[in-house]
Amino acid sequence: MTGTQESSTFRLAYVPGVTPAKWVRTWTERLPDIPLELVAVEAGDAEELLRDGDADAALLRLPVDRTLLSAIPLYTETTVVVVPKDHDVSAVEEAELADLDEYIVLHPLDDSLEWETLPGQPAIERPATTADAIELVAAGIGVLLVPQSLARLHHRKDLTYRPVSDAPQSGVALSWPEAQTTDLVEEFIGIVRGRTVNSSRGRTPTPPSGSAAQSTQAQKQNQNQNQKQKQTQKRTEAGGTRGKAAASARRQASKPAKPRRRK
């Protein structure tokens, strides 16, 4: 570990669409005395938040600047196209990018997908946010390609979505400043990787120091001494029992035999 624990609170940032709930529950069970503070952040601001030290770690979307940040990829999301419920694309179970060639495809400024070539017809203006783009889709102005979790996050009754098989996908990762790999960061890494409490990389108990160490050593010495005394007592009792039995046998052997009566 290259950092030290400086705060009694662990600050975890997360971007829209990412749900840290299951990891937060595990943290609370394992470290009930250390609060975990959730920090909601827009996808484009997550790296800056980490660099500025306003969060200890973040669940964000790849790619990540690896010059200052470490990252562990966690999972990859399916990309879907969001359309009105009566749209032609809603009639298929799975779409391809070529199916969108004749439609306006919205690309918001906070788009989390990386495109070599933008699909579909370009819009006159790029929406500022994914939420704004969803409103435009509902108004029938275009369609929107997003990770599936964002489609669920912005769910509306008048919209639906379909997976797009050949669209780029969005990877989600746990990231933190490389120079600040603290004990608490290591704890959270273990949680997201599924390590158990007793795993080799789990927390190790702090050895006692000072008077506490001396007290522990004295207790062990007393326990060892008591065990030796008990063993000695058992051997003495066993020897005494055997001696009594031998003496009784000798007395019986030394008694004269009684004469038999003649009938």
Short mmCIF file of N, CA and C in Angstrom, two decimals, residues 104-232:
data_model
loop_
_atom_site.label_atom_id
_atom_site.label_comp_id
_atom_site.label_asym_id
_atom_site.label_seq_id
_atom_site.Cartn_x
_atom_site.Cartn_y
_atom_site.Cartn_z
N ILE A 104 -32.45 10.47 -37.19
CA ILE A 104 -31.58 11.37 -36.45
C ILE A 104 -31.16 10.68 -35.16
N VAL A 105 -29.85 10.54 -34.96
CA VAL A 105 -29.32 9.93 -33.73
C VAL A 105 -28.70 11.04 -32.89
N LEU A 106 -29.23 11.21 -31.70
CA LEU A 106 -28.79 12.28 -30.80
C LEU A 106 -27.51 11.87 -30.07
N HIS A 107 -26.57 12.81 -29.96
CA HIS A 107 -25.31 12.56 -29.26
C HIS A 107 -25.11 13.67 -28.22
N PRO A 108 -25.60 13.48 -27.01
CA PRO A 108 -25.47 14.53 -25.98
C PRO A 108 -24.01 14.78 -25.63
N LEU A 109 -23.75 15.94 -25.05
CA LEU A 109 -22.38 16.31 -24.70
C LEU A 109 -21.80 15.39 -23.63
N ASP A 110 -22.67 14.76 -22.84
CA ASP A 110 -22.17 13.83 -21.81
C ASP A 110 -22.22 12.37 -22.29
N ASP A 111 -22.22 12.18 -23.60
CA ASP A 111 -22.25 10.83 -24.18
C ASP A 111 -21.10 10.00 -23.61
N SER A 112 -21.43 8.81 -23.09
CA SER A 112 -20.41 7.95 -22.47
C SER A 112 -19.88 6.88 -23.42
N LEU A 113 -20.34 6.88 -24.67
CA LEU A 113 -19.89 5.91 -25.66
C LEU A 113 -18.83 6.53 -26.56
N GLU A 114 -17.86 5.70 -26.96
CA GLU A 114 -16.80 6.17 -27.86
C GLU A 114 -17.10 5.70 -29.28
N TRP A 115 -17.19 6.68 -30.20
CA TRP A 115 -17.55 6.38 -31.57
C TRP A 115 -16.40 6.68 -32.52
N GLU A 116 -16.12 5.76 -33.42
CA GLU A 116 -15.20 6.06 -34.51
C GLU A 116 -15.95 6.83 -35.60
N THR A 117 -17.17 6.38 -35.88
CA THR A 117 -18.04 7.05 -36.84
C THR A 117 -19.42 7.16 -36.21
N LEU A 118 -19.96 8.36 -36.17
CA LEU A 118 -21.28 8.55 -35.57
C LEU A 118 -22.35 7.93 -36.46
N PRO A 119 -23.24 7.13 -35.88
CA PRO A 119 -24.28 6.49 -36.68
C PRO A 119 -25.44 7.45 -36.96
N GLY A 120 -26.26 7.08 -37.95
CA GLY A 120 -27.47 7.83 -38.23
C GLY A 120 -27.23 9.21 -38.80
N GLN A 121 -28.31 10.00 -38.82
CA GLN A 121 -28.26 11.37 -39.31
C GLN A 121 -27.94 12.32 -38.16
N PRO A 122 -27.09 13.32 -38.38
CA PRO A 122 -26.74 14.23 -37.29
C PRO A 122 -27.88 15.18 -36.95
N ALA A 123 -27.96 15.54 -35.68
CA ALA A 123 -28.93 16.54 -35.25
C ALA A 123 -28.35 17.94 -35.48
N ILE A 124 -29.22 18.94 -35.51
CA ILE A 124 -28.76 20.31 -35.71
C ILE A 124 -27.87 20.74 -34.55
N GLU A 125 -28.26 20.39 -33.33
CA GLU A 125 -27.48 20.71 -32.14
C GLU A 125 -27.36 19.47 -31.26
N ARG A 126 -26.28 19.43 -30.52
CA ARG A 126 -26.11 18.33 -29.57
C ARG A 126 -26.77 18.71 -28.25
N PRO A 127 -27.62 17.85 -27.71
CA PRO A 127 -28.21 18.13 -26.39
C PRO A 127 -27.12 18.22 -25.33
N ALA A 128 -27.36 19.02 -24.31
CA ALA A 128 -26.35 19.21 -23.26
C ALA A 128 -26.18 17.95 -22.43
N THR A 129 -27.26 17.27 -22.12
CA THR A 129 -27.21 16.10 -21.24
C THR A 129 -28.03 14.96 -21.81
N THR A 130 -27.82 13.78 -21.25
CA THR A 130 -28.63 12.62 -21.64
C THR A 130 -30.09 12.84 -21.30
N ALA A 131 -30.36 13.49 -20.17
CA ALA A 131 -31.75 13.78 -19.79
C ALA A 131 -32.43 14.66 -20.84
N ASP A 132 -31.69 15.66 -21.36
CA ASP A 132 -32.25 16.51 -22.41
C ASP A 132 -32.52 15.70 -23.68
N ALA A 133 -31.61 14.79 -24.01
CA ALA A 133 -31.78 13.96 -25.20
C ALA A 133 -33.01 13.07 -25.07
N ILE A 134 -33.26 12.55 -23.87
CA ILE A 134 -34.44 11.72 -23.64
C ILE A 134 -35.71 12.51 -23.94
N GLU A 135 -35.74 13.78 -23.52
CA GLU A 135 -36.90 14.63 -23.79
C GLU A 135 -37.11 14.81 -25.29
N LEU A 136 -36.02 14.95 -26.03
CA LEU A 136 -36.13 15.11 -27.48
C LEU A 136 -36.64 13.83 -28.14
N VAL A 137 -36.19 12.68 -27.64
CA VAL A 137 -36.70 11.40 -28.17
C VAL A 137 -38.20 11.31 -27.93
N ALA A 138 -38.65 11.68 -26.74
CA ALA A 138 -40.08 11.65 -26.43
C ALA A 138 -40.87 12.59 -27.33
N ALA A 139 -40.22 13.67 -27.77
CA ALA A 139 -40.89 14.62 -28.66
C ALA A 139 -40.84 14.18 -30.12
N GLY A 140 -40.21 13.03 -30.39
CA GLY A 140 -40.16 12.51 -31.75
C GLY A 140 -39.09 13.15 -32.62
N ILE A 141 -38.08 13.78 -32.02
CA ILE A 141 -37.06 14.49 -32.79
C ILE A 141 -35.90 13.58 -33.19
N GLY A 142 -35.67 12.49 -32.50
CA GLY A 142 -34.58 11.60 -32.84
C GLY A 142 -34.57 10.38 -31.95
N VAL A 143 -33.51 9.57 -32.07
CA VAL A 143 -33.34 8.39 -31.21
C VAL A 143 -32.02 8.57 -30.46
N LEU A 144 -31.80 7.74 -29.45
CA LEU A 144 -30.64 7.92 -28.58
C LEU A 144 -30.00 6.58 -28.26
N LEU A 145 -28.68 6.51 -28.38
CA LEU A 145 -27.92 5.32 -28.02
C LEU A 145 -27.23 5.56 -26.68
N VAL A 146 -27.48 4.68 -25.72
CA VAL A 146 -26.92 4.82 -24.37
C VAL A 146 -26.66 3.44 -23.76
N PRO A 147 -25.82 3.36 -22.72
CA PRO A 147 -25.73 2.11 -21.95
C PRO A 147 -27.10 1.77 -21.36
N GLN A 148 -27.38 0.49 -21.23
CA GLN A 148 -28.71 0.06 -20.80
C GLN A 148 -29.11 0.64 -19.45
N SER A 149 -28.16 0.80 -18.53
CA SER A 149 -28.50 1.32 -17.21
C SER A 149 -29.02 2.75 -17.29
N LEU A 150 -28.53 3.54 -18.25
CA LEU A 150 -29.03 4.90 -18.41
C LEU A 150 -30.43 4.91 -19.01
N ALA A 151 -30.71 3.96 -19.89
CA ALA A 151 -32.08 3.85 -20.41
C ALA A 151 -33.05 3.51 -19.29
N ARG A 152 -32.63 2.65 -18.37
CA ARG A 152 -33.48 2.33 -17.23
C ARG A 152 -33.62 3.52 -16.28
N LEU A 153 -32.52 4.23 -16.09
CA LEU A 153 -32.54 5.39 -15.19
C LEU A 153 -33.52 6.45 -15.67
N HIS A 154 -33.59 6.66 -16.99
CA HIS A 154 -34.46 7.69 -17.58
C HIS A 154 -35.74 7.08 -18.16
N HIS A 155 -36.19 6.00 -17.57
CA HIS A 155 -37.37 5.31 -18.09
C HIS A 155 -38.60 6.21 -18.12
N ARG A 156 -39.34 6.11 -19.22
CA ARG A 156 -40.62 6.81 -19.36
C ARG A 156 -41.62 5.84 -19.98
N LYS A 157 -42.89 6.04 -19.63
CA LYS A 157 -43.93 5.14 -20.13
C LYS A 157 -44.11 5.23 -21.65
N ASP A 158 -43.77 6.38 -22.23
CA ASP A 158 -43.97 6.55 -23.67
C ASP A 158 -42.75 6.16 -24.50
N LEU A 159 -41.70 5.67 -23.83
CA LEU A 159 -40.48 5.27 -24.53
C LEU A 159 -40.15 3.80 -24.26
N THR A 160 -39.38 3.22 -25.15
CA THR A 160 -38.87 1.87 -24.95
C THR A 160 -37.43 1.82 -25.49
N TYR A 161 -36.78 0.69 -25.36
CA TYR A 161 -35.41 0.58 -25.88
C TYR A 161 -35.16 -0.85 -26.37
N ARG A 162 -34.20 -0.96 -27.29
CA ARG A 162 -33.81 -2.25 -27.84
C ARG A 162 -32.28 -2.34 -27.87
N PRO A 163 -31.71 -3.52 -27.59
CA PRO A 163 -30.26 -3.68 -27.68
C PRO A 163 -29.76 -3.51 -29.11
N VAL A 164 -28.56 -2.95 -29.25
CA VAL A 164 -27.94 -2.77 -30.56
C VAL A 164 -26.67 -3.62 -30.57
N SER A 165 -26.67 -4.65 -31.38
CA SER A 165 -25.65 -5.70 -31.29
C SER A 165 -24.25 -5.23 -31.66
N ASP A 166 -24.13 -4.29 -32.60
CA ASP A 166 -22.79 -3.90 -33.07
C ASP A 166 -22.37 -2.51 -32.61
N ALA A 167 -23.03 -1.98 -31.61
CA ALA A 167 -22.66 -0.65 -31.08
C ALA A 167 -21.53 -0.79 -30.07
N PRO A 168 -20.69 0.24 -29.92
CA PRO A 168 -19.67 0.19 -28.87
C PRO A 168 -20.32 0.08 -27.50
N GLN A 169 -19.65 -0.60 -26.59
CA GLN A 169 -20.21 -0.82 -25.25
C GLN A 169 -19.49 0.05 -24.22
N SER A 170 -20.12 0.18 -23.07
CA SER A 170 -19.57 1.02 -22.01
C SER A 170 -19.06 0.16 -20.87
N GLY A 171 -17.78 0.33 -20.53
CA GLY A 171 -17.20 -0.39 -19.40
C GLY A 171 -17.26 0.43 -18.14
N VAL A 172 -17.56 -0.23 -17.03
CA VAL A 172 -17.62 0.43 -15.72
C VAL A 172 -16.43 -0.06 -14.90
N ALA A 173 -15.78 0.86 -14.20
CA ALA A 173 -14.58 0.51 -13.44
C ALA A 173 -14.59 1.19 -12.07
N LEU A 174 -13.82 0.61 -11.16
CA LEU A 174 -13.51 1.26 -9.89
C LEU A 174 -12.17 1.96 -10.07
N SER A 175 -12.14 3.26 -9.78
CA SER A 175 -10.92 4.03 -9.99
C SER A 175 -10.59 4.86 -8.75
N TRP A 176 -9.31 5.14 -8.56
CA TRP A 176 -8.86 5.94 -7.43
C TRP A 176 -7.49 6.53 -7.76
N PRO A 177 -7.07 7.61 -7.07
CA PRO A 177 -5.74 8.17 -7.31
C PRO A 177 -4.66 7.16 -6.92
N GLU A 178 -3.76 6.87 -7.83
CA GLU A 178 -2.75 5.83 -7.58
C GLU A 178 -1.90 6.14 -6.36
N ALA A 179 -1.63 7.42 -6.12
CA ALA A 179 -0.79 7.80 -4.99
C ALA A 179 -1.54 7.76 -3.66
N GLN A 180 -2.84 7.49 -3.71
CA GLN A 180 -3.65 7.46 -2.49
C GLN A 180 -4.34 6.11 -2.34
N THR A 181 -3.57 5.04 -2.49
CA THR A 181 -4.12 3.70 -2.29
C THR A 181 -4.11 3.40 -0.79
N THR A 182 -5.09 3.93 -0.09
CA THR A 182 -5.15 3.83 1.36
C THR A 182 -5.69 2.47 1.79
N ASP A 183 -5.67 2.22 3.10
CA ASP A 183 -6.23 0.98 3.64
C ASP A 183 -7.71 0.87 3.30
N LEU A 184 -8.43 1.99 3.36
CA LEU A 184 -9.86 1.95 3.07
C LEU A 184 -10.11 1.67 1.59
N VAL A 185 -9.28 2.20 0.72
CA VAL A 185 -9.39 1.88 -0.70
C VAL A 185 -9.16 0.39 -0.92
N GLU A 186 -8.15 -0.17 -0.26
CA GLU A 186 -7.89 -1.61 -0.36
C GLU A 186 -9.09 -2.41 0.13
N GLU A 187 -9.72 -1.95 1.19
CA GLU A 187 -10.91 -2.64 1.70
C GLU A 187 -12.00 -2.68 0.64
N PHE A 188 -12.23 -1.54 -0.02
CA PHE A 188 -13.31 -1.49 -1.01
C PHE A 188 -12.95 -2.30 -2.25
N ILE A 189 -11.67 -2.31 -2.63
CA ILE A 189 -11.24 -3.16 -3.74
C ILE A 189 -11.57 -4.62 -3.43
N GLY A 190 -11.29 -5.04 -2.20
CA GLY A 190 -11.61 -6.41 -1.81
C GLY A 190 -13.09 -6.71 -1.89
N ILE A 191 -13.91 -5.73 -1.54
CA ILE A 191 -15.36 -5.93 -1.57
C ILE A 191 -15.86 -6.09 -3.01
N VAL A 192 -15.44 -5.21 -3.91
CA VAL A 192 -15.93 -5.31 -5.29
C VAL A 192 -15.38 -6.54 -6.00
N ARG A 193 -14.24 -7.05 -5.53
CA ARG A 193 -13.68 -8.27 -6.13
C ARG A 193 -14.23 -9.53 -5.49
N GLY A 194 -15.06 -9.37 -4.48
CA GLY A 194 -15.70 -10.53 -3.86
C GLY A 194 -14.86 -11.25 -2.85
N ARG A 195 -13.81 -10.60 -2.32
CA ARG A 195 -13.00 -11.26 -1.30
C ARG A 195 -13.80 -11.42 -0.02
N THR A 196 -13.54 -12.51 0.68
CA THR A 196 -14.18 -12.73 1.97
C THR A 196 -13.40 -12.02 3.06
N VAL A 197 -14.00 -11.95 4.25
CA VAL A 197 -13.35 -11.28 5.37
C VAL A 197 -12.04 -11.97 5.73
N ASN A 198 -11.98 -13.30 5.58
CA ASN A 198 -10.81 -14.07 6.00
C ASN A 198 -9.80 -14.29 4.88
N SER A 199 -9.97 -13.59 3.75
CA SER A 199 -9.03 -13.78 2.65
C SER A 199 -7.67 -13.21 3.00
N SER A 200 -6.65 -13.61 2.23
CA SER A 200 -5.28 -13.21 2.55
C SER A 200 -5.07 -11.71 2.44
N ARG A 201 -5.90 -11.04 1.65
CA ARG A 201 -5.74 -9.60 1.50
C ARG A 201 -6.72 -8.83 2.38
N GLY A 202 -7.44 -9.54 3.22
CA GLY A 202 -8.34 -8.84 4.13
C GLY A 202 -7.56 -8.15 5.22
N ARG A 203 -8.29 -7.47 6.08
CA ARG A 203 -7.62 -6.75 7.16
C ARG A 203 -6.98 -7.72 8.13
N THR A 204 -5.83 -7.38 8.63
CA THR A 204 -5.17 -8.17 9.66
C THR A 204 -5.27 -7.43 10.97
N PRO A 205 -5.50 -8.13 12.07
CA PRO A 205 -5.63 -7.44 13.35
C PRO A 205 -4.33 -6.76 13.73
N THR A 206 -4.45 -5.58 14.33
CA THR A 206 -3.28 -4.83 14.78
C THR A 206 -2.70 -5.48 16.01
N PRO A 207 -1.40 -5.84 16.02
CA PRO A 207 -0.83 -6.51 17.19
C PRO A 207 -0.84 -5.58 18.39
N PRO A 208 -1.08 -6.10 19.61
CA PRO A 208 -1.10 -5.25 20.79
C PRO A 208 0.27 -4.69 21.07
N SER A 209 0.31 -3.50 21.68
CA SER A 209 1.58 -2.86 21.97
C SER A 209 1.61 -2.38 23.41
N GLY A 210 2.83 -2.10 23.93
CA GLY A 210 2.98 -1.54 25.26
C GLY A 210 2.45 -2.47 26.32
N SER A 211 1.69 -1.88 27.29
CA SER A 211 1.16 -2.65 28.43
C SER A 211 0.19 -3.71 27.98
N ALA A 212 -0.52 -3.45 26.84
CA ALA A 212 -1.46 -4.44 26.34
C ALA A 212 -0.73 -5.70 25.92
N ALA A 213 0.44 -5.53 25.25
CA ALA A 213 1.21 -6.69 24.83
C ALA A 213 1.73 -7.46 26.03
N GLN A 214 2.21 -6.73 27.06
CA GLN A 214 2.72 -7.39 28.26
C GLN A 214 1.61 -8.15 28.97
N SER A 215 0.43 -7.54 29.02
CA SER A 215 -0.71 -8.21 29.67
C SER A 215 -1.08 -9.49 28.95
N THR A 216 -1.07 -9.42 27.60
CA THR A 216 -1.38 -10.61 26.81
C THR A 216 -0.36 -11.71 27.05
N GLN A 217 0.92 -11.35 27.11
CA GLN A 217 1.98 -12.34 27.34
C GLN A 217 1.85 -12.96 28.73
N ALA A 218 1.51 -12.13 29.73
CA ALA A 218 1.35 -12.64 31.09
C ALA A 218 0.18 -13.62 31.17
N GLN A 219 -0.89 -13.31 30.45
CA GLN A 219 -2.04 -14.21 30.45
C GLN A 219 -1.66 -15.56 29.85
N LYS A 220 -0.88 -15.54 28.76
CA LYS A 220 -0.46 -16.80 28.14
C LYS A 220 0.42 -17.61 29.10
N GLN A 221 1.34 -16.92 29.81
CA GLN A 221 2.21 -17.61 30.76
C GLN A 221 1.41 -18.23 31.89
N ASN A 222 0.42 -17.50 32.40
CA ASN A 222 -0.44 -18.04 33.46
C ASN A 222 -1.21 -19.27 32.99
N GLN A 223 -1.71 -19.19 31.74
CA GLN A 223 -2.44 -20.33 31.19
C GLN A 223 -1.54 -21.55 31.08
N ASN A 224 -0.30 -21.35 30.59
CA ASN A 224 0.64 -22.47 30.47
C ASN A 224 0.98 -23.06 31.84
N GLN A 225 1.17 -22.18 32.84
CA GLN A 225 1.50 -22.64 34.19
C GLN A 225 0.35 -23.44 34.79
N ASN A 226 -0.87 -22.96 34.60
CA ASN A 226 -2.04 -23.67 35.12
C ASN A 226 -2.17 -25.05 34.48
N GLN A 227 -1.90 -25.11 33.16
CA GLN A 227 -1.99 -26.40 32.48
C GLN A 227 -0.95 -27.38 33.04
N LYS A 228 0.28 -26.90 33.29
CA LYS A 228 1.33 -27.76 33.85
C LYS A 228 0.95 -28.26 35.24
N GLN A 229 0.37 -27.37 36.07
CA GLN A 229 -0.04 -27.76 37.42
C GLN A 229 -1.12 -28.84 37.37
N LYS A 230 -2.07 -28.68 36.44
CA LYS A 230 -3.13 -29.68 36.32
C LYS A 230 -2.55 -31.03 35.89
N GLN A 231 -1.61 -31.00 34.94
CA GLN A 231 -1.00 -32.25 34.49
C GLN A 231 -0.23 -32.93 35.62
N THR A 232 0.51 -32.14 36.42
CA THR A 232 1.26 -32.70 37.56
C THR A 232 0.32 -33.30 38.58
#
